[in-house]
Amino acid sequence: MPKRAQYRGRVDNRQAIGSWLSGPRAAAEEAGADFGYRGEQLGLPESGPGSIARPGRRLAALAVDWGLCLLIAYGLITDGYGQATGNWALAVFFVVSVLTVGTLGFTPGKRLFGLRVLALDTGTVNPLRALLRTALLCVALPALIWDRDGRGLHDRLARTVEVRI
């Protein structure tokens, strides 16, 4: 019967647990990998105007936009709160986002928090890209999948990026 090999090295459990708690990126950086900053691969600055928008600002801008659309749906369309109000609010959000991002580059909430949507190649977002980006944003799942630069899948597919003004 073959003899079983045994592991004779010492495992530091604190390091194993620490890498699990801090995540794969921290463990890779501790091992010597250099990821750079968010937006470096896109040629954007690390901080200040033109840098990648942080998730907190993006979520706050989305909350403001959703609140405005909910108020519009409640006050002008459904005359009361119910399931129909949420559905109409989504429709209003879609229209407002396509029109404002496709022409100005930002929604009212994005402008309030100093954010702007830019196309990676031309700098300005055309209405077709705004339509694709907003349709994917309304589905919600693509917005929850992010790359290492902090861009959602809806931004990657539309070839856009949300930056600080």
mmCIF file of C-alpha atoms in Angstrom:
data_model
loop_
_atom_site.group_PDB
_atom_site.id
_atom_site.type_symbol
_atom_site.label_atom_id
_atom_site.label_comp_id
_atom_site.label_asym_id
_atom_site.label_seq_id
_atom_site.Cartn_x
_atom_site.Cartn_y
_atom_site.Cartn_z
ATOM 1 C CA MET A 1 0.000 0.000 0.000
ATOM 2 C CA PRO A 2 1.512 3.390 -0.985
ATOM 3 C CA LYS A 3 2.439 5.705 1.801
ATOM 4 C CA ARG A 4 0.369 8.849 2.094
ATOM 5 C CA ALA A 5 2.203 12.147 1.684
ATOM 6 C CA GLN A 6 1.744 14.645 4.461
ATOM 7 C CA TYR A 7 1.987 18.384 4.336
ATOM 8 C CA ARG A 8 4.765 19.484 6.656
ATOM 9 C CA GLY A 9 4.639 23.245 6.006
ATOM 10 C CA ARG A 10 3.072 25.710 8.387
ATOM 11 C CA VAL A 11 -0.076 27.579 7.375
ATOM 12 C CA ASP A 12 -0.696 30.959 8.943
ATOM 13 C CA ASN A 13 -4.453 31.015 9.458
ATOM 14 C CA ARG A 14 -4.512 34.753 10.128
ATOM 15 C CA GLN A 15 -3.168 35.476 6.668
ATOM 16 C CA ALA A 16 -5.610 33.047 5.020
ATOM 17 C CA ILE A 17 -8.587 34.516 6.874
ATOM 18 C CA GLY A 18 -7.391 38.078 6.241
ATOM 19 C CA SER A 19 -7.193 37.517 2.493
ATOM 20 C CA TRP A 20 -10.663 36.029 2.531
ATOM 21 C CA LEU A 21 -12.113 38.986 4.416
ATOM 22 C CA SER A 22 -10.399 41.690 2.379
ATOM 23 C CA GLY A 23 -11.224 40.105 -0.965
ATOM 24 C CA PRO A 24 -9.304 38.878 -3.992
ATOM 25 C CA ARG A 25 -8.049 42.302 -5.072
ATOM 26 C CA ALA A 26 -6.348 42.986 -1.718
ATOM 27 C CA ALA A 27 -4.846 39.503 -1.713
ATOM 28 C CA ALA A 28 -3.491 39.994 -5.242
ATOM 29 C CA GLU A 29 -2.085 43.426 -4.376
ATOM 30 C CA GLU A 30 -0.405 41.923 -1.311
ATOM 31 C CA ALA A 31 1.154 39.336 -3.602
ATOM 32 C CA GLY A 32 2.632 42.121 -5.745
ATOM 33 C CA ALA A 33 0.029 42.712 -8.475
ATOM 34 C CA ASP A 34 -0.393 46.346 -9.549
ATOM 35 C CA PHE A 35 -3.919 47.214 -10.659
ATOM 36 C CA GLY A 36 -3.465 50.958 -10.839
ATOM 37 C CA TYR A 37 -6.337 53.317 -10.112
ATOM 38 C CA ARG A 38 -9.880 53.273 -11.458
ATOM 39 C CA GLY A 39 -9.953 54.728 -14.957
ATOM 40 C CA GLU A 40 -6.229 54.423 -15.637
ATOM 41 C CA GLN A 41 -6.811 51.991 -18.513
ATOM 42 C CA LEU A 42 -9.296 54.451 -20.003
ATOM 43 C CA GLY A 43 -6.845 57.349 -19.851
ATOM 44 C CA LEU A 44 -8.774 59.224 -17.167
ATOM 45 C CA PRO A 45 -7.213 61.107 -14.241
ATOM 46 C CA GLU A 46 -7.052 59.511 -10.804
ATOM 47 C CA SER A 47 -9.014 62.257 -9.035
ATOM 48 C CA GLY A 48 -10.733 65.552 -9.700
ATOM 49 C CA PRO A 49 -12.691 66.548 -12.797
ATOM 50 C CA GLY A 50 -12.798 63.832 -15.447
ATOM 51 C CA SER A 51 -12.109 60.995 -13.009
ATOM 52 C CA ILE A 52 -14.383 57.969 -12.631
ATOM 53 C CA ALA A 53 -17.489 58.734 -10.562
ATOM 54 C CA ARG A 54 -17.619 56.945 -7.212
ATOM 55 C CA PRO A 55 -20.477 54.533 -6.470
ATOM 56 C CA GLY A 56 -21.925 56.672 -3.667
ATOM 57 C CA ARG A 57 -22.439 59.688 -5.902
ATOM 58 C CA ARG A 58 -23.839 57.524 -8.654
ATOM 59 C CA LEU A 59 -26.379 55.905 -6.340
ATOM 60 C CA ALA A 60 -27.366 59.255 -4.837
ATOM 61 C CA ALA A 61 -27.910 60.719 -8.313
ATOM 62 C CA LEU A 62 -29.986 57.683 -9.267
ATOM 63 C CA ALA A 63 -32.088 58.103 -6.106
ATOM 64 C CA VAL A 64 -32.745 61.779 -6.933
ATOM 65 C CA ASP A 65 -33.702 60.924 -10.516
ATOM 66 C CA TRP A 66 -35.977 58.113 -9.360
ATOM 67 C CA GLY A 67 -37.631 60.386 -6.787
ATOM 68 C CA LEU A 68 -38.320 63.044 -9.426
ATOM 69 C CA CYS A 69 -39.773 60.466 -11.811
ATOM 70 C CA LEU A 70 -41.909 59.029 -9.023
ATOM 71 C CA LEU A 71 -43.246 62.505 -8.231
ATOM 72 C CA ILE A 72 -44.049 63.115 -11.891
ATOM 73 C CA ALA A 73 -45.830 59.774 -12.190
ATOM 74 C CA TYR A 74 -47.711 60.305 -8.931
ATOM 75 C CA GLY A 75 -48.777 63.859 -9.611
ATOM 76 C CA LEU A 76 -49.423 63.911 -13.330
ATOM 77 C CA ILE A 77 -50.254 60.400 -14.462
ATOM 78 C CA THR A 78 -51.719 58.069 -11.816
ATOM 79 C CA ASP A 79 -53.260 60.477 -9.264
ATOM 80 C CA GLY A 80 -52.462 58.148 -6.383
ATOM 81 C CA TYR A 81 -49.823 55.722 -5.251
ATOM 82 C CA GLY A 82 -49.968 52.098 -6.313
ATOM 83 C CA GLN A 83 -48.327 49.541 -8.564
ATOM 84 C CA ALA A 84 -49.184 51.633 -11.602
ATOM 85 C CA THR A 85 -47.245 54.586 -10.170
ATOM 86 C CA GLY A 86 -44.032 52.549 -9.999
ATOM 87 C CA ASN A 87 -44.503 51.326 -13.557
ATOM 88 C CA TRP A 88 -45.184 54.831 -14.847
ATOM 89 C CA ALA A 89 -42.199 56.141 -12.872
ATOM 90 C CA LEU A 90 -39.981 53.639 -14.702
ATOM 91 C CA ALA A 91 -41.374 54.807 -18.043
ATOM 92 C CA VAL A 92 -40.801 58.460 -17.093
ATOM 93 C CA PHE A 93 -37.267 57.584 -15.903
ATOM 94 C CA PHE A 94 -36.560 55.919 -19.247
ATOM 95 C CA VAL A 95 -37.754 58.914 -21.270
ATOM 96 C CA VAL A 96 -36.034 61.513 -19.078
ATOM 97 C CA SER A 97 -32.744 59.582 -19.066
ATOM 98 C CA VAL A 98 -32.681 59.007 -22.818
ATOM 99 C CA LEU A 99 -33.500 62.646 -23.567
ATOM 100 C CA THR A 100 -31.183 64.288 -21.039
ATOM 101 C CA VAL A 101 -28.192 61.940 -21.298
ATOM 102 C CA GLY A 102 -28.537 61.843 -25.094
ATOM 103 C CA THR A 103 -28.505 65.634 -25.407
ATOM 104 C CA LEU A 104 -26.828 67.140 -22.318
ATOM 105 C CA GLY A 105 -24.829 64.186 -20.997
ATOM 106 C CA PHE A 106 -26.470 64.167 -17.564
ATOM 107 C CA THR A 107 -29.801 63.779 -15.787
ATOM 108 C CA PRO A 108 -30.996 66.239 -13.120
ATOM 109 C CA GLY A 109 -29.642 63.976 -10.366
ATOM 110 C CA LYS A 110 -26.270 63.567 -12.080
ATOM 111 C CA ARG A 111 -25.995 67.338 -12.511
ATOM 112 C CA LEU A 112 -26.856 67.890 -8.857
ATOM 113 C CA PHE A 113 -24.026 65.562 -7.786
ATOM 114 C CA GLY A 114 -21.532 66.819 -10.388
ATOM 115 C CA LEU A 115 -21.536 63.802 -12.714
ATOM 116 C CA ARG A 116 -21.599 63.451 -16.482
ATOM 117 C CA VAL A 117 -21.828 60.548 -18.936
ATOM 118 C CA LEU A 118 -19.225 60.576 -21.713
ATOM 119 C CA ALA A 119 -18.674 58.355 -24.731
ATOM 120 C CA LEU A 120 -15.208 56.826 -24.704
ATOM 121 C CA ASP A 121 -14.393 57.570 -28.326
ATOM 122 C CA THR A 122 -16.128 60.894 -29.080
ATOM 123 C CA GLY A 123 -16.734 62.411 -25.659
ATOM 124 C CA THR A 124 -20.403 63.182 -26.305
ATOM 125 C CA VAL A 125 -23.140 60.598 -25.926
ATOM 126 C CA ASN A 126 -25.385 60.307 -28.966
ATOM 127 C CA PRO A 127 -29.074 59.459 -28.479
ATOM 128 C CA LEU A 128 -28.635 55.866 -29.682
ATOM 129 C CA ARG A 129 -26.001 55.147 -27.029
ATOM 130 C CA ALA A 130 -28.165 56.866 -24.436
ATOM 131 C CA LEU A 131 -31.075 54.644 -25.485
ATOM 132 C CA LEU A 132 -28.995 51.459 -25.107
ATOM 133 C CA ARG A 133 -27.472 52.586 -21.814
ATOM 134 C CA THR A 134 -30.835 53.557 -20.326
ATOM 135 C CA ALA A 135 -32.588 50.390 -21.489
ATOM 136 C CA LEU A 136 -29.909 48.291 -19.803
ATOM 137 C CA LEU A 137 -30.041 50.487 -16.694
ATOM 138 C CA CYS A 138 -33.820 49.981 -16.437
ATOM 139 C CA VAL A 139 -33.286 46.204 -16.461
ATOM 140 C CA ALA A 140 -31.050 46.841 -13.376
ATOM 141 C CA LEU A 141 -28.948 43.659 -13.546
ATOM 142 C CA PRO A 142 -26.295 45.075 -15.931
ATOM 143 C CA ALA A 143 -25.819 48.037 -13.589
ATOM 144 C CA LEU A 144 -24.964 45.658 -10.742
ATOM 145 C CA ILE A 145 -22.106 43.977 -12.643
ATOM 146 C CA TRP A 146 -18.997 46.175 -12.496
ATOM 147 C CA ASP A 147 -15.537 45.935 -13.987
ATOM 148 C CA ARG A 148 -12.303 46.921 -12.248
ATOM 149 C CA ASP A 149 -12.725 50.534 -13.380
ATOM 150 C CA GLY A 150 -16.101 50.788 -11.635
ATOM 151 C CA ARG A 151 -18.123 50.877 -14.849
ATOM 152 C CA GLY A 152 -21.348 48.901 -14.951
ATOM 153 C CA LEU A 153 -22.103 46.468 -17.737
ATOM 154 C CA HIS A 154 -24.580 49.002 -19.153
ATOM 155 C CA ASP A 155 -21.703 51.496 -19.535
ATOM 156 C CA ARG A 156 -19.382 48.918 -21.059
ATOM 157 C CA LEU A 157 -21.907 47.814 -23.679
ATOM 158 C CA ALA A 158 -22.771 51.420 -24.581
ATOM 159 C CA ARG A 159 -19.034 52.326 -24.538
ATOM 160 C CA THR A 160 -19.642 55.149 -22.066
ATOM 161 C CA VAL A 161 -18.192 56.184 -18.718
ATOM 162 C CA GLU A 162 -19.637 58.263 -15.887
ATOM 163 C CA VAL A 163 -17.168 60.895 -14.698
ATOM 164 C CA ARG A 164 -17.011 63.803 -12.279
ATOM 165 C CA ILE A 165 -17.520 67.292 -13.691
#
